Amino acid sequence: MSVARSTRSLFGRRLASSPSPRKGSCPLIQSRPLQSSAPRSARRSRFRNVTAEKLGLTDPARLEAYRQQKFPEYTEEELEALAKTYTPEQMEAIRAGEAAVNPDDMIIQGRLREDMHRLDYVEDFSKMDPRFDVKPESRVIPEEVRWLNDSDWLDEYGSKLLGLSLDREEAKLQQATIRALKRVKESKGDEMVDLTMEELDDLEANPKKLEKLLEVSSSSTRSRPKKSDLPPREDDKFQEKLDGLRQAWRTAMEKELDELDRQDDIEQKPEVPSSRSRMEAGTSGLLRKTSAEAPALGKIPGVAGLYKTLVKASDDADDESGAFEEFKRITGMTVQQIESLYCKCIVRRFVANQTRLGKIRSISVMAIAGNGDGWLGLGIAKSTEMGLANDTARMLAIRNMKPIRRYENRTIFGKVKAKVSGTVVELFNKPPGWGIRCPHRIFEICRAVGIHDLAARIPRSKSPMNSVKATVHALMNQPDPDLIALGRGKKMVDVRKVYYGGSVH
């Protein structure tokens, strides 16, 4: 209780609440309510009370005009247009629905919105509006992922290929059947074959239409008259024509089947070299026929036999000291083959090993080896002697040679990126005549492997050893389009080789 208000004022009756005094009650005094908020007056509705007379619901003339404006009946033209879209049963349902719904009930009891957010339709709910309609829930039964092993995948892939080949053979047989039918029609079956030549040409172009035609003909033959229903003479004539038609049909089909067998024998599939043959083919391989490079010069006429290479009986004359003896046993190469390889030391650095006796200094050498025709090897050796480290690195590079995939024996397949420690190397394939535009170490690697069109970029660390390792790793892990197409179950065709004969200009 506030100290500014007396107890008498608190417990006394208010003047406004009880104007007539009662006996035995507290005295009538002027008082105020306990709360500090203002008294609430009687509320008024925000909406006007619109009567039925103002809406025109009691006037039959205005009600009829409103009915014709909002709910008109179907005219004869509209019913004819609906009959073209709906079946007779659906039209009966539409008429029954129109008769069951009373427009007066919709006018008096319903409510037609005229605001900007009203629905665009009143009775046509064939299309869903995402603003108002709720999307129906579709129950999806999750299926467990089935991972195929190698044998199951090969079986499934083989079945798909077999299905494609069977469909192709079936289409060929259907086309042969149509051609035989055309021969029969041209010879003696013009009266027996109902199809025209244009229809037969259409069936030959689209063999799938033949199945639909056979289904329709099988259903129509049920209503035809039987042979016993025909007169005897007409039955004999019909049988003679039918026998002649069958004989002509057999002859035409035999000719068409012989023609199909002859075409299968003549047809030759193009020889597609494998990845291994592409690596080992070299400059005179299968890809030279479709390559953008100029063909090899070959032997010049008139010079053959003038220059002969000295053929040695054994490699002992080249390896008098026996330095290559163990290496020949490991690699299976001759001394001449080893000496013909391109070898170069591209990275040298001085290292030191700290021991209790002091620092032991040595030299670390990284060398590459290649035959210039798709083979590359990398070797790293360390020794206290420069010559020994160089020779060991070269021998290790030759021993570690592996095949590198090349596109048209001149560039790589697509864009390749590799990362070793903090060094990132990006290699890009380029068109013929581009050249090798890259750092000098990558240039030597490309020359060893036989790549002539390439661009490279090293955006981060330029460490010599890491850049060489990353380049070799990128060349070893190029994307194989053949494997990608095989995994997706598709056939890959090089457009430039197949359609343009290797021409790029």
Short mmCIF file of C-alpha atoms in Angstrom, two decimals:
data_model
loop_
_atom_site.label_atom_id
_atom_site.label_comp_id
_atom_site.label_asym_id
_atom_site.label_seq_id
_atom_site.Cartn_x
_atom_site.Cartn_y
_atom_site.Cartn_z
CA MET A 1 0.00 0.00 0.00
CA SER A 2 1.25 3.43 -0.86
CA VAL A 3 2.07 5.70 2.05
CA ALA A 4 0.36 8.58 0.24
CA ARG A 5 -3.02 6.82 0.33
CA SER A 6 -4.88 6.41 3.61
CA THR A 7 -6.49 3.21 4.84
CA ARG A 8 -9.89 4.86 4.79
CA SER A 9 -9.54 5.65 1.11
CA LEU A 10 -8.42 2.09 0.42
CA PHE A 11 -11.28 0.23 2.11
CA GLY A 12 -14.01 2.75 1.32
CA ARG A 13 -16.59 2.21 -1.42
CA ARG A 14 -16.19 3.98 -4.70
CA LEU A 15 -18.78 6.47 -5.86
CA ALA A 16 -18.90 5.10 -9.35
CA SER A 17 -19.32 1.49 -8.32
CA SER A 18 -22.29 1.89 -5.91
CA PRO A 19 -24.21 5.18 -6.00
CA SER A 20 -26.91 4.04 -3.47
CA PRO A 21 -25.63 3.64 0.12
CA ARG A 22 -26.51 0.57 2.15
CA LYS A 23 -27.00 0.14 5.85
CA GLY A 24 -24.05 -1.20 7.78
CA SER A 25 -21.66 -0.62 4.92
CA CYS A 26 -18.55 1.45 4.81
CA PRO A 27 -18.91 5.19 4.15
CA LEU A 28 -19.19 6.42 0.57
CA ILE A 29 -16.02 8.25 -0.34
CA GLN A 30 -14.18 9.36 -3.45
CA SER A 31 -11.59 6.68 -4.38
CA ARG A 32 -9.45 5.59 -7.33
CA PRO A 33 -8.73 2.12 -8.71
CA LEU A 34 -5.69 0.22 -7.53
CA GLN A 35 -4.14 -0.18 -11.03
CA SER A 36 -2.53 2.72 -12.82
CA SER A 37 -3.80 1.84 -16.34
CA ALA A 38 -6.65 3.76 -17.91
CA PRO A 39 -10.09 2.14 -17.95
CA ARG A 40 -10.96 0.33 -21.23
CA SER A 41 -13.92 1.59 -23.13
CA ALA A 42 -16.35 -0.63 -25.04
CA ARG A 43 -14.80 -1.95 -28.27
CA ARG A 44 -16.32 -1.54 -31.69
CA SER A 45 -16.02 -3.99 -34.54
CA ARG A 46 -13.60 -3.05 -37.29
CA PHE A 47 -15.94 -4.46 -39.91
CA ARG A 48 -19.16 -2.98 -41.04
CA ASN A 49 -22.31 -4.99 -40.57
CA VAL A 50 -23.27 -5.71 -44.18
CA THR A 51 -26.83 -6.89 -44.47
CA ALA A 52 -28.23 -9.33 -47.02
CA GLU A 53 -30.25 -6.53 -48.63
CA LYS A 54 -27.07 -4.59 -49.39
CA LEU A 55 -25.47 -7.67 -50.91
CA GLY A 56 -28.48 -8.21 -53.12
CA LEU A 57 -29.19 -11.70 -51.83
CA THR A 58 -32.89 -10.99 -51.41
CA ASP A 59 -33.40 -9.61 -54.93
CA PRO A 60 -34.03 -12.49 -57.39
CA ALA A 61 -33.03 -10.42 -60.43
CA ARG A 62 -29.65 -9.42 -59.00
CA LEU A 63 -29.12 -12.97 -57.73
CA GLU A 64 -29.75 -14.36 -61.21
CA ALA A 65 -27.38 -11.85 -62.81
CA TYR A 66 -24.65 -12.71 -60.31
CA ARG A 67 -25.23 -16.42 -60.93
CA GLN A 68 -24.87 -16.01 -64.69
CA GLN A 69 -21.69 -13.98 -64.20
CA LYS A 70 -19.90 -16.24 -61.72
CA PHE A 71 -21.39 -19.69 -62.33
CA PRO A 72 -22.64 -19.87 -65.93
CA GLU A 73 -23.90 -23.15 -67.32
CA TYR A 74 -22.13 -25.05 -70.10
CA THR A 75 -23.13 -24.09 -73.62
CA GLU A 76 -23.53 -26.53 -76.49
CA GLU A 77 -20.18 -25.48 -77.98
CA GLU A 78 -18.41 -26.04 -74.67
CA LEU A 79 -20.01 -29.46 -74.27
CA GLU A 80 -18.89 -30.45 -77.76
CA ALA A 81 -15.34 -29.30 -76.97
CA LEU A 82 -15.36 -31.30 -73.74
CA ALA A 83 -16.67 -34.38 -75.56
CA LYS A 84 -13.55 -34.37 -77.73
CA THR A 85 -11.35 -34.57 -74.63
CA TYR A 86 -13.34 -36.78 -72.24
CA THR A 87 -15.00 -40.15 -72.69
CA PRO A 88 -18.81 -40.56 -72.59
CA GLU A 89 -18.60 -41.93 -69.04
CA GLN A 90 -16.62 -38.88 -67.94
CA MET A 91 -19.12 -36.57 -69.62
CA GLU A 92 -21.94 -38.23 -67.69
CA ALA A 93 -19.99 -37.67 -64.47
CA ILE A 94 -19.50 -33.98 -65.36
CA ARG A 95 -23.22 -33.50 -66.01
CA ALA A 96 -24.10 -35.27 -62.76
CA GLY A 97 -21.71 -33.06 -60.81
CA GLU A 98 -23.13 -29.90 -62.37
CA ALA A 99 -26.66 -30.99 -61.47
CA ALA A 100 -25.72 -31.92 -57.89
CA VAL A 101 -24.14 -28.56 -57.01
CA ASN A 102 -26.57 -25.68 -56.49
CA PRO A 103 -25.08 -22.29 -57.48
CA ASP A 104 -27.33 -20.47 -54.98
CA ASP A 105 -25.70 -22.34 -52.10
CA MET A 106 -22.25 -21.32 -53.33
CA ILE A 107 -23.36 -17.69 -53.68
CA ILE A 108 -25.06 -17.42 -50.27
CA GLN A 109 -22.94 -19.75 -48.14
CA GLY A 110 -19.66 -19.64 -50.05
CA ARG A 111 -17.13 -16.90 -50.38
CA LEU A 112 -15.44 -15.82 -53.60
CA ARG A 113 -12.23 -13.98 -52.95
CA GLU A 114 -11.43 -10.92 -55.03
CA ASP A 115 -8.17 -9.85 -53.36
CA MET A 116 -4.72 -10.04 -54.93
CA HIS A 117 -3.89 -13.33 -53.17
CA ARG A 118 -6.92 -15.20 -54.45
CA LEU A 119 -6.61 -18.56 -56.20
CA ASP A 120 -6.35 -18.52 -59.97
CA TYR A 121 -8.92 -21.29 -60.27
CA VAL A 122 -12.25 -22.16 -58.72
CA GLU A 123 -13.03 -25.70 -59.79
CA ASP A 124 -10.04 -26.83 -61.88
CA PHE A 125 -7.53 -28.48 -59.56
CA SER A 126 -5.71 -30.47 -62.25
CA LYS A 127 -2.52 -28.42 -61.77
CA MET A 128 -0.77 -27.78 -58.50
CA ASP A 129 0.25 -24.30 -57.40
CA PRO A 130 3.31 -24.39 -55.11
CA ARG A 131 2.11 -21.25 -53.31
CA PHE A 132 -1.02 -22.88 -51.93
CA ASP A 133 -1.05 -26.60 -52.63
CA VAL A 134 0.83 -29.08 -50.49
CA LYS A 135 3.11 -31.44 -52.36
CA PRO A 136 1.93 -35.03 -51.92
CA GLU A 137 4.28 -37.26 -50.02
CA SER A 138 5.89 -39.98 -52.09
CA ARG A 139 6.87 -43.07 -50.21
CA VAL A 140 10.28 -44.18 -51.33
CA ILE A 141 11.53 -47.56 -50.22
CA PRO A 142 15.30 -47.33 -49.84
CA GLU A 143 17.27 -50.05 -51.54
CA GLU A 144 20.53 -51.35 -50.27
CA VAL A 145 23.48 -50.51 -52.47
CA ARG A 146 24.72 -53.57 -54.30
CA TRP A 147 28.43 -53.48 -54.97
CA LEU A 148 29.50 -55.90 -57.65
CA ASN A 149 32.78 -57.72 -57.59
CA ASP A 150 34.90 -58.13 -60.70
CA SER A 151 33.30 -61.36 -61.90
CA ASP A 152 29.70 -60.15 -61.38
CA TRP A 153 30.47 -56.85 -63.08
CA LEU A 154 31.97 -58.66 -66.07
CA ASP A 155 28.93 -60.97 -66.26
CA GLU A 156 26.51 -58.04 -66.18
CA TYR A 157 28.52 -56.07 -68.72
CA GLY A 158 28.73 -59.11 -70.98
CA SER A 159 24.97 -59.65 -70.75
CA LYS A 160 24.38 -56.03 -71.76
CA LEU A 161 26.66 -56.37 -74.77
CA LEU A 162 24.97 -59.65 -75.68
CA GLY A 163 21.56 -57.98 -75.48
CA LEU A 164 22.71 -55.17 -77.76
CA SER A 165 24.08 -57.63 -80.30
CA LEU A 166 20.87 -59.69 -80.18
CA ASP A 167 18.76 -56.57 -80.73
CA ARG A 168 20.92 -55.67 -83.70
CA GLU A 169 20.58 -59.14 -85.21
CA GLU A 170 16.82 -59.09 -84.61
CA ALA A 171 16.54 -55.74 -86.39
CA LYS A 172 18.51 -57.16 -89.33
CA LEU A 173 16.18 -60.17 -89.54
CA GLN A 174 13.12 -57.93 -89.44
CA GLN A 175 14.52 -55.78 -92.24
CA ALA A 176 15.27 -58.92 -94.25
CA THR A 177 11.68 -60.06 -93.68
CA ILE A 178 10.33 -56.77 -95.00
CA ARG A 179 12.57 -56.96 -98.08
CA ALA A 180 11.39 -60.51 -98.74
CA LEU A 181 7.79 -59.34 -98.43
CA LYS A 182 8.49 -56.61 -100.98
CA ARG A 183 9.88 -59.19 -103.39
CA VAL A 184 6.79 -61.36 -102.94
CA LYS A 185 4.52 -58.38 -103.55
CA GLU A 186 6.41 -57.41 -106.70
CA SER A 187 6.34 -60.98 -108.08
CA LYS A 188 2.93 -62.56 -107.47
CA GLY A 189 1.51 -61.54 -104.14
CA ASP A 190 0.09 -58.15 -104.99
CA GLU A 191 -3.43 -59.33 -104.24
CA MET A 192 -2.45 -61.26 -101.11
CA VAL A 193 -0.33 -58.52 -99.48
CA ASP A 194 -2.45 -55.62 -98.24
CA LEU A 195 0.46 -53.29 -97.53
CA THR A 196 1.60 -50.73 -100.06
CA MET A 197 5.21 -50.18 -101.09
CA GLU A 198 5.37 -46.94 -99.08
CA GLU A 199 4.22 -48.78 -95.96
CA LEU A 200 6.79 -51.52 -96.56
CA ASP A 201 9.54 -48.91 -96.95
CA ASP A 202 8.44 -47.34 -93.68
CA LEU A 203 8.52 -50.73 -91.94
CA GLU A 204 12.00 -51.40 -93.30
CA ALA A 205 13.21 -48.06 -91.95
CA ASN A 206 11.53 -48.67 -88.54
CA PRO A 207 11.54 -52.42 -87.78
CA LYS A 208 9.82 -51.88 -84.41
CA LYS A 209 6.58 -50.98 -86.18
CA LEU A 210 6.42 -54.54 -87.50
CA GLU A 211 5.68 -55.90 -84.01
CA LYS A 212 2.71 -53.53 -83.58
CA LEU A 213 1.44 -54.47 -87.03
CA LEU A 214 1.62 -58.17 -86.20
CA GLU A 215 -0.31 -57.61 -82.97
CA VAL A 216 -3.07 -55.75 -84.81
CA SER A 217 -3.22 -58.37 -87.56
CA SER A 218 -3.45 -61.22 -85.02
CA SER A 219 -6.42 -59.54 -83.33
CA SER A 220 -8.13 -58.87 -86.67
CA THR A 221 -7.76 -62.47 -87.91
CA ARG A 222 -10.13 -63.67 -85.20
CA SER A 223 -13.07 -62.02 -86.94
CA ARG A 224 -12.23 -63.36 -90.42
CA PRO A 225 -14.34 -66.17 -91.92
CA LYS A 226 -13.00 -69.69 -91.67
CA LYS A 227 -12.04 -71.79 -94.68
CA SER A 228 -15.06 -74.03 -94.14
CA ASP A 229 -17.39 -71.03 -94.51
CA LEU A 230 -16.16 -70.33 -98.07
CA PRO A 231 -17.64 -72.04 -101.14
CA PRO A 232 -15.69 -75.10 -102.44
CA ARG A 233 -14.36 -73.46 -105.62
CA GLU A 234 -13.29 -70.29 -103.86
CA ASP A 235 -11.67 -72.42 -101.16
CA ASP A 236 -9.53 -74.25 -103.77
CA LYS A 237 -8.47 -71.00 -105.46
CA PHE A 238 -7.58 -69.48 -102.12
CA GLN A 239 -5.52 -72.54 -101.21
CA GLU A 240 -3.61 -72.39 -104.51
CA LYS A 241 -2.81 -68.71 -104.03
CA LEU A 242 -1.76 -69.36 -100.46
CA ASP A 243 0.59 -72.20 -101.49
CA GLY A 244 2.15 -70.04 -104.19
CA LEU A 245 2.59 -67.19 -101.74
CA ARG A 246 4.28 -69.49 -99.22
CA GLN A 247 6.66 -70.83 -101.85
CA ALA A 248 7.57 -67.32 -103.01
CA TRP A 249 8.03 -66.30 -99.38
CA ARG A 250 10.45 -69.18 -98.70
CA THR A 251 12.49 -68.35 -101.80
CA ALA A 252 12.70 -64.66 -100.96
CA MET A 253 13.66 -65.34 -97.34
CA GLU A 254 16.42 -67.75 -98.39
CA LYS A 255 17.88 -65.10 -100.69
CA GLU A 256 17.75 -62.44 -97.97
CA LEU A 257 19.38 -64.72 -95.39
CA ASP A 258 22.15 -65.63 -97.84
CA GLU A 259 22.70 -61.92 -98.44
CA LEU A 260 22.94 -61.29 -94.69
CA ASP A 261 25.52 -64.07 -94.29
CA ARG A 262 27.53 -62.64 -97.17
CA GLN A 263 27.50 -59.17 -95.62
CA ASP A 264 28.65 -60.55 -92.25
CA ASP A 265 31.56 -62.30 -93.94
CA ILE A 266 32.58 -59.21 -95.89
CA GLU A 267 32.26 -56.85 -92.94
CA GLN A 268 35.60 -56.26 -91.28
CA LYS A 269 35.96 -54.58 -87.95
CA PRO A 270 38.65 -51.88 -87.67
CA GLU A 271 41.73 -52.93 -85.79
CA VAL A 272 41.92 -51.10 -82.46
CA PRO A 273 45.35 -51.25 -80.82
CA SER A 274 45.55 -51.93 -77.12
CA SER A 275 47.23 -49.68 -74.60
CA ARG A 276 50.27 -51.94 -74.54
CA SER A 277 50.63 -51.88 -78.31
CA ARG A 278 50.27 -48.09 -78.28
CA MET A 279 53.23 -47.88 -75.92
CA GLU A 280 55.38 -50.38 -77.76
CA ALA A 281 54.39 -49.52 -81.33
CA GLY A 282 56.82 -46.64 -81.67
CA THR A 283 57.15 -44.43 -84.70
CA SER A 284 56.18 -47.25 -87.07
CA GLY A 285 53.22 -48.54 -85.05
CA LEU A 286 49.52 -48.67 -85.77
CA LEU A 287 48.87 -45.10 -84.68
CA ARG A 288 51.01 -43.69 -87.46
CA LYS A 289 48.10 -44.20 -89.86
CA THR A 290 45.83 -41.81 -87.96
CA SER A 291 48.37 -39.48 -86.38
CA ALA A 292 48.74 -35.77 -87.03
CA GLU A 293 52.50 -36.16 -87.34
CA ALA A 294 54.25 -36.54 -90.66
CA PRO A 295 55.03 -40.12 -91.69
CA ALA A 296 58.53 -41.49 -91.31
CA LEU A 297 60.88 -41.00 -94.26
CA GLY A 298 61.92 -44.63 -94.43
CA LYS A 299 64.71 -45.87 -96.64
CA ILE A 300 65.80 -43.63 -99.49
CA PRO A 301 65.82 -45.50 -102.81
CA GLY A 302 69.28 -46.00 -104.24
CA VAL A 303 71.04 -45.79 -100.88
CA ALA A 304 69.99 -49.17 -99.51
CA GLY A 305 73.00 -51.39 -98.94
CA LEU A 306 75.64 -48.66 -99.11
CA TYR A 307 75.82 -48.11 -95.37
CA LYS A 308 75.90 -51.22 -93.24
CA THR A 309 76.04 -51.43 -89.49
CA LEU A 310 78.78 -53.56 -88.04
CA VAL A 311 77.14 -56.49 -86.31
CA LYS A 312 79.16 -57.83 -83.43
CA ALA A 313 79.11 -61.46 -82.49
CA SER A 314 78.62 -60.73 -78.78
CA ASP A 315 78.51 -57.92 -76.25
CA ASP A 316 81.81 -58.91 -74.74
CA ALA A 317 83.65 -56.55 -77.08
CA ASP A 318 81.60 -53.60 -75.81
CA ASP A 319 81.90 -54.65 -72.18
CA GLU A 320 85.52 -55.60 -71.82
CA SER A 321 85.66 -54.61 -68.16
CA GLY A 322 82.45 -56.48 -67.27
CA ALA A 323 80.76 -53.44 -65.75
CA PHE A 324 77.43 -54.22 -67.46
CA GLU A 325 77.43 -57.94 -66.72
CA GLU A 326 75.17 -57.80 -63.68
CA PHE A 327 73.05 -55.10 -65.23
CA LYS A 328 72.47 -57.15 -68.39
CA ARG A 329 71.37 -60.06 -66.25
CA ILE A 330 68.84 -57.92 -64.36
CA THR A 331 67.33 -56.01 -67.29
CA GLY A 332 67.83 -58.49 -70.14
CA MET A 333 69.16 -55.72 -72.40
CA THR A 334 72.27 -55.74 -74.51
CA VAL A 335 75.09 -53.24 -74.20
CA GLN A 336 74.07 -51.56 -77.45
CA GLN A 337 70.51 -51.10 -76.18
CA ILE A 338 71.77 -49.66 -72.90
CA GLU A 339 74.05 -47.21 -74.67
CA SER A 340 71.28 -46.14 -77.07
CA LEU A 341 69.09 -44.89 -74.20
CA TYR A 342 68.88 -41.20 -73.36
CA CYS A 343 70.29 -40.68 -69.86
CA LYS A 344 70.95 -37.44 -68.07
CA CYS A 345 71.60 -36.27 -64.51
CA ILE A 346 69.26 -33.36 -63.95
CA VAL A 347 69.62 -32.73 -60.19
CA ARG A 348 72.80 -32.66 -58.12
CA ARG A 349 73.17 -31.53 -54.55
CA PHE A 350 75.79 -31.77 -51.83
CA VAL A 351 74.70 -33.36 -48.56
CA ALA A 352 76.49 -33.99 -45.28
CA ASN A 353 76.05 -36.57 -42.54
CA GLN A 354 76.99 -35.31 -39.09
CA THR A 355 78.80 -37.95 -37.03
CA ARG A 356 80.93 -37.86 -33.88
CA LEU A 357 83.99 -37.77 -36.08
CA GLY A 358 82.67 -34.77 -38.02
CA LYS A 359 80.71 -34.13 -41.18
CA ILE A 360 80.90 -36.74 -43.94
CA ARG A 361 80.16 -34.94 -47.20
CA SER A 362 78.65 -36.75 -50.18
CA ILE A 363 76.84 -36.01 -53.44
CA SER A 364 73.20 -36.91 -54.20
CA VAL A 365 72.36 -37.28 -57.89
CA MET A 366 68.98 -37.71 -59.58
CA ALA A 367 69.05 -39.07 -63.15
CA ILE A 368 66.46 -39.93 -65.77
CA ALA A 369 66.55 -42.47 -68.59
CA GLY A 370 64.30 -42.99 -71.59
CA ASN A 371 64.24 -44.39 -75.08
CA GLY A 372 62.45 -41.39 -76.61
CA ASP A 373 59.50 -43.61 -77.47
CA GLY A 374 57.28 -43.82 -74.40
CA TRP A 375 59.57 -45.26 -71.70
CA LEU A 376 60.90 -43.34 -68.70
CA GLY A 377 62.86 -44.20 -65.58
CA LEU A 378 64.05 -42.29 -62.52
CA GLY A 379 67.08 -43.10 -60.40
CA ILE A 380 68.53 -41.51 -57.25
CA ALA A 381 71.98 -42.36 -55.91
CA LYS A 382 74.35 -40.92 -53.33
CA SER A 383 78.09 -41.36 -52.97
CA THR A 384 81.20 -39.55 -51.88
CA GLU A 385 82.50 -39.73 -55.46
CA MET A 386 80.83 -37.71 -58.20
CA GLY A 387 81.45 -40.26 -60.97
CA LEU A 388 80.21 -43.21 -58.94
CA ALA A 389 77.02 -41.34 -57.97
CA ASN A 390 76.33 -40.41 -61.61
CA ASP A 391 76.85 -43.96 -62.92
CA THR A 392 74.74 -45.51 -60.16
CA ALA A 393 71.89 -43.04 -60.72
CA ARG A 394 71.90 -43.75 -64.47
CA MET A 395 71.84 -47.51 -63.96
CA LEU A 396 68.98 -47.23 -61.47
CA ALA A 397 67.05 -45.01 -63.88
CA ILE A 398 67.46 -47.58 -66.67
CA ARG A 399 66.38 -50.39 -64.36
CA ASN A 400 63.28 -48.43 -63.23
CA MET A 401 62.05 -47.63 -66.75
CA LYS A 402 58.28 -47.91 -67.18
CA PRO A 403 55.90 -47.19 -70.09
CA ILE A 404 54.28 -43.75 -70.31
CA ARG A 405 50.97 -43.27 -72.11
CA ARG A 406 51.09 -40.73 -74.93
CA TYR A 407 48.36 -39.34 -77.14
CA GLU A 408 49.38 -39.64 -80.80
CA ASN A 409 52.96 -40.27 -79.59
CA ARG A 410 53.43 -36.53 -78.99
CA THR A 411 51.51 -35.30 -75.90
CA ILE A 412 49.65 -36.47 -72.80
CA PHE A 413 45.97 -37.27 -72.17
CA GLY A 414 44.23 -34.19 -70.80
CA LYS A 415 45.33 -32.19 -67.77
CA VAL A 416 47.40 -33.90 -65.07
CA LYS A 417 48.26 -32.57 -61.62
CA ALA A 418 50.58 -34.07 -59.00
CA LYS A 419 51.84 -32.94 -55.61
CA VAL A 420 54.97 -33.98 -53.74
CA SER A 421 55.47 -32.29 -50.38
CA GLY A 422 55.04 -28.56 -51.05
CA THR A 423 55.63 -28.78 -54.81
CA VAL A 424 52.69 -28.91 -57.23
CA VAL A 425 53.20 -29.65 -60.93
CA GLU A 426 50.45 -29.15 -63.52
CA LEU A 427 50.86 -30.61 -67.03
CA PHE A 428 48.64 -29.64 -69.99
CA ASN A 429 48.24 -31.35 -73.36
CA LYS A 430 48.68 -29.13 -76.41
CA PRO A 431 48.01 -29.32 -80.18
CA PRO A 432 50.68 -30.31 -82.72
CA GLY A 433 53.37 -27.71 -83.24
CA TRP A 434 53.03 -26.21 -79.77
CA GLY A 435 56.39 -27.47 -78.55
CA ILE A 436 57.60 -28.02 -75.01
CA ARG A 437 57.07 -24.87 -72.96
CA CYS A 438 58.08 -25.73 -69.43
CA PRO A 439 61.03 -25.52 -66.99
CA HIS A 440 64.31 -27.05 -68.11
CA ARG A 441 64.09 -30.16 -65.90
CA ILE A 442 60.61 -31.02 -67.18
CA PHE A 443 61.93 -30.32 -70.69
CA GLU A 444 64.60 -33.01 -70.26
CA ILE A 445 61.99 -35.47 -68.97
CA CYS A 446 59.76 -34.83 -72.00
CA ARG A 447 62.69 -35.30 -74.37
CA ALA A 448 63.57 -38.61 -72.70
CA VAL A 449 60.02 -39.97 -72.88
CA GLY A 450 59.27 -38.68 -76.42
CA ILE A 451 56.72 -35.93 -75.73
CA HIS A 452 56.84 -33.01 -78.17
CA ASP A 453 53.77 -30.84 -77.31
CA LEU A 454 53.36 -29.97 -73.63
CA ALA A 455 52.90 -27.05 -71.27
CA ALA A 456 53.74 -27.15 -67.56
CA ARG A 457 53.29 -24.90 -64.57
CA ILE A 458 54.71 -25.03 -61.03
CA PRO A 459 52.58 -22.61 -58.97
CA ARG A 460 54.10 -23.34 -55.56
CA SER A 461 57.51 -24.52 -54.38
CA LYS A 462 60.19 -24.88 -57.08
CA SER A 463 62.23 -27.56 -55.31
CA PRO A 464 64.33 -29.36 -57.97
CA MET A 465 64.02 -32.91 -56.64
CA ASN A 466 60.34 -32.59 -55.70
CA SER A 467 59.47 -31.04 -59.08
CA VAL A 468 61.10 -33.97 -60.92
CA LYS A 469 59.36 -36.52 -58.68
CA ALA A 470 55.99 -34.80 -59.15
CA THR A 471 56.44 -34.69 -62.94
CA VAL A 472 57.24 -38.40 -63.15
CA HIS A 473 54.32 -39.21 -60.84
CA ALA A 474 51.96 -37.14 -63.02
CA LEU A 475 53.12 -38.89 -66.21
CA MET A 476 52.69 -42.30 -64.59
CA ASN A 477 49.12 -41.51 -63.43
CA GLN A 478 47.46 -40.02 -66.50
CA PRO A 479 43.69 -40.51 -66.89
CA ASP A 480 42.93 -43.41 -69.21
CA PRO A 481 39.91 -42.61 -71.45
CA ASP A 482 39.55 -46.28 -72.39
CA LEU A 483 39.17 -47.35 -68.77
CA ILE A 484 36.76 -44.49 -68.03
CA ALA A 485 34.59 -45.44 -71.02
CA LEU A 486 34.73 -49.11 -70.01
CA GLY A 487 33.67 -48.28 -66.47
CA ARG A 488 30.72 -46.25 -67.72
CA GLY A 489 29.73 -48.89 -70.23
CA LYS A 490 30.16 -46.63 -73.24
CA LYS A 491 32.10 -46.72 -76.46
CA MET A 492 34.83 -44.12 -76.96
CA VAL A 493 35.74 -42.84 -80.41
CA ASP A 494 38.47 -40.34 -81.21
CA VAL A 495 36.70 -37.94 -83.58
CA ARG A 496 39.88 -36.60 -85.10
CA LYS A 497 41.20 -40.05 -85.90
CA VAL A 498 37.95 -41.59 -87.14
CA TYR A 499 36.32 -38.72 -89.02
CA TYR A 500 39.18 -36.39 -89.90
CA GLY A 501 42.03 -38.85 -90.48
CA GLY A 502 44.29 -37.23 -87.89
CA SER A 503 44.09 -33.78 -89.51
CA VAL A 504 44.08 -30.85 -87.10
CA HIS A 505 44.08 -27.90 -89.54
#
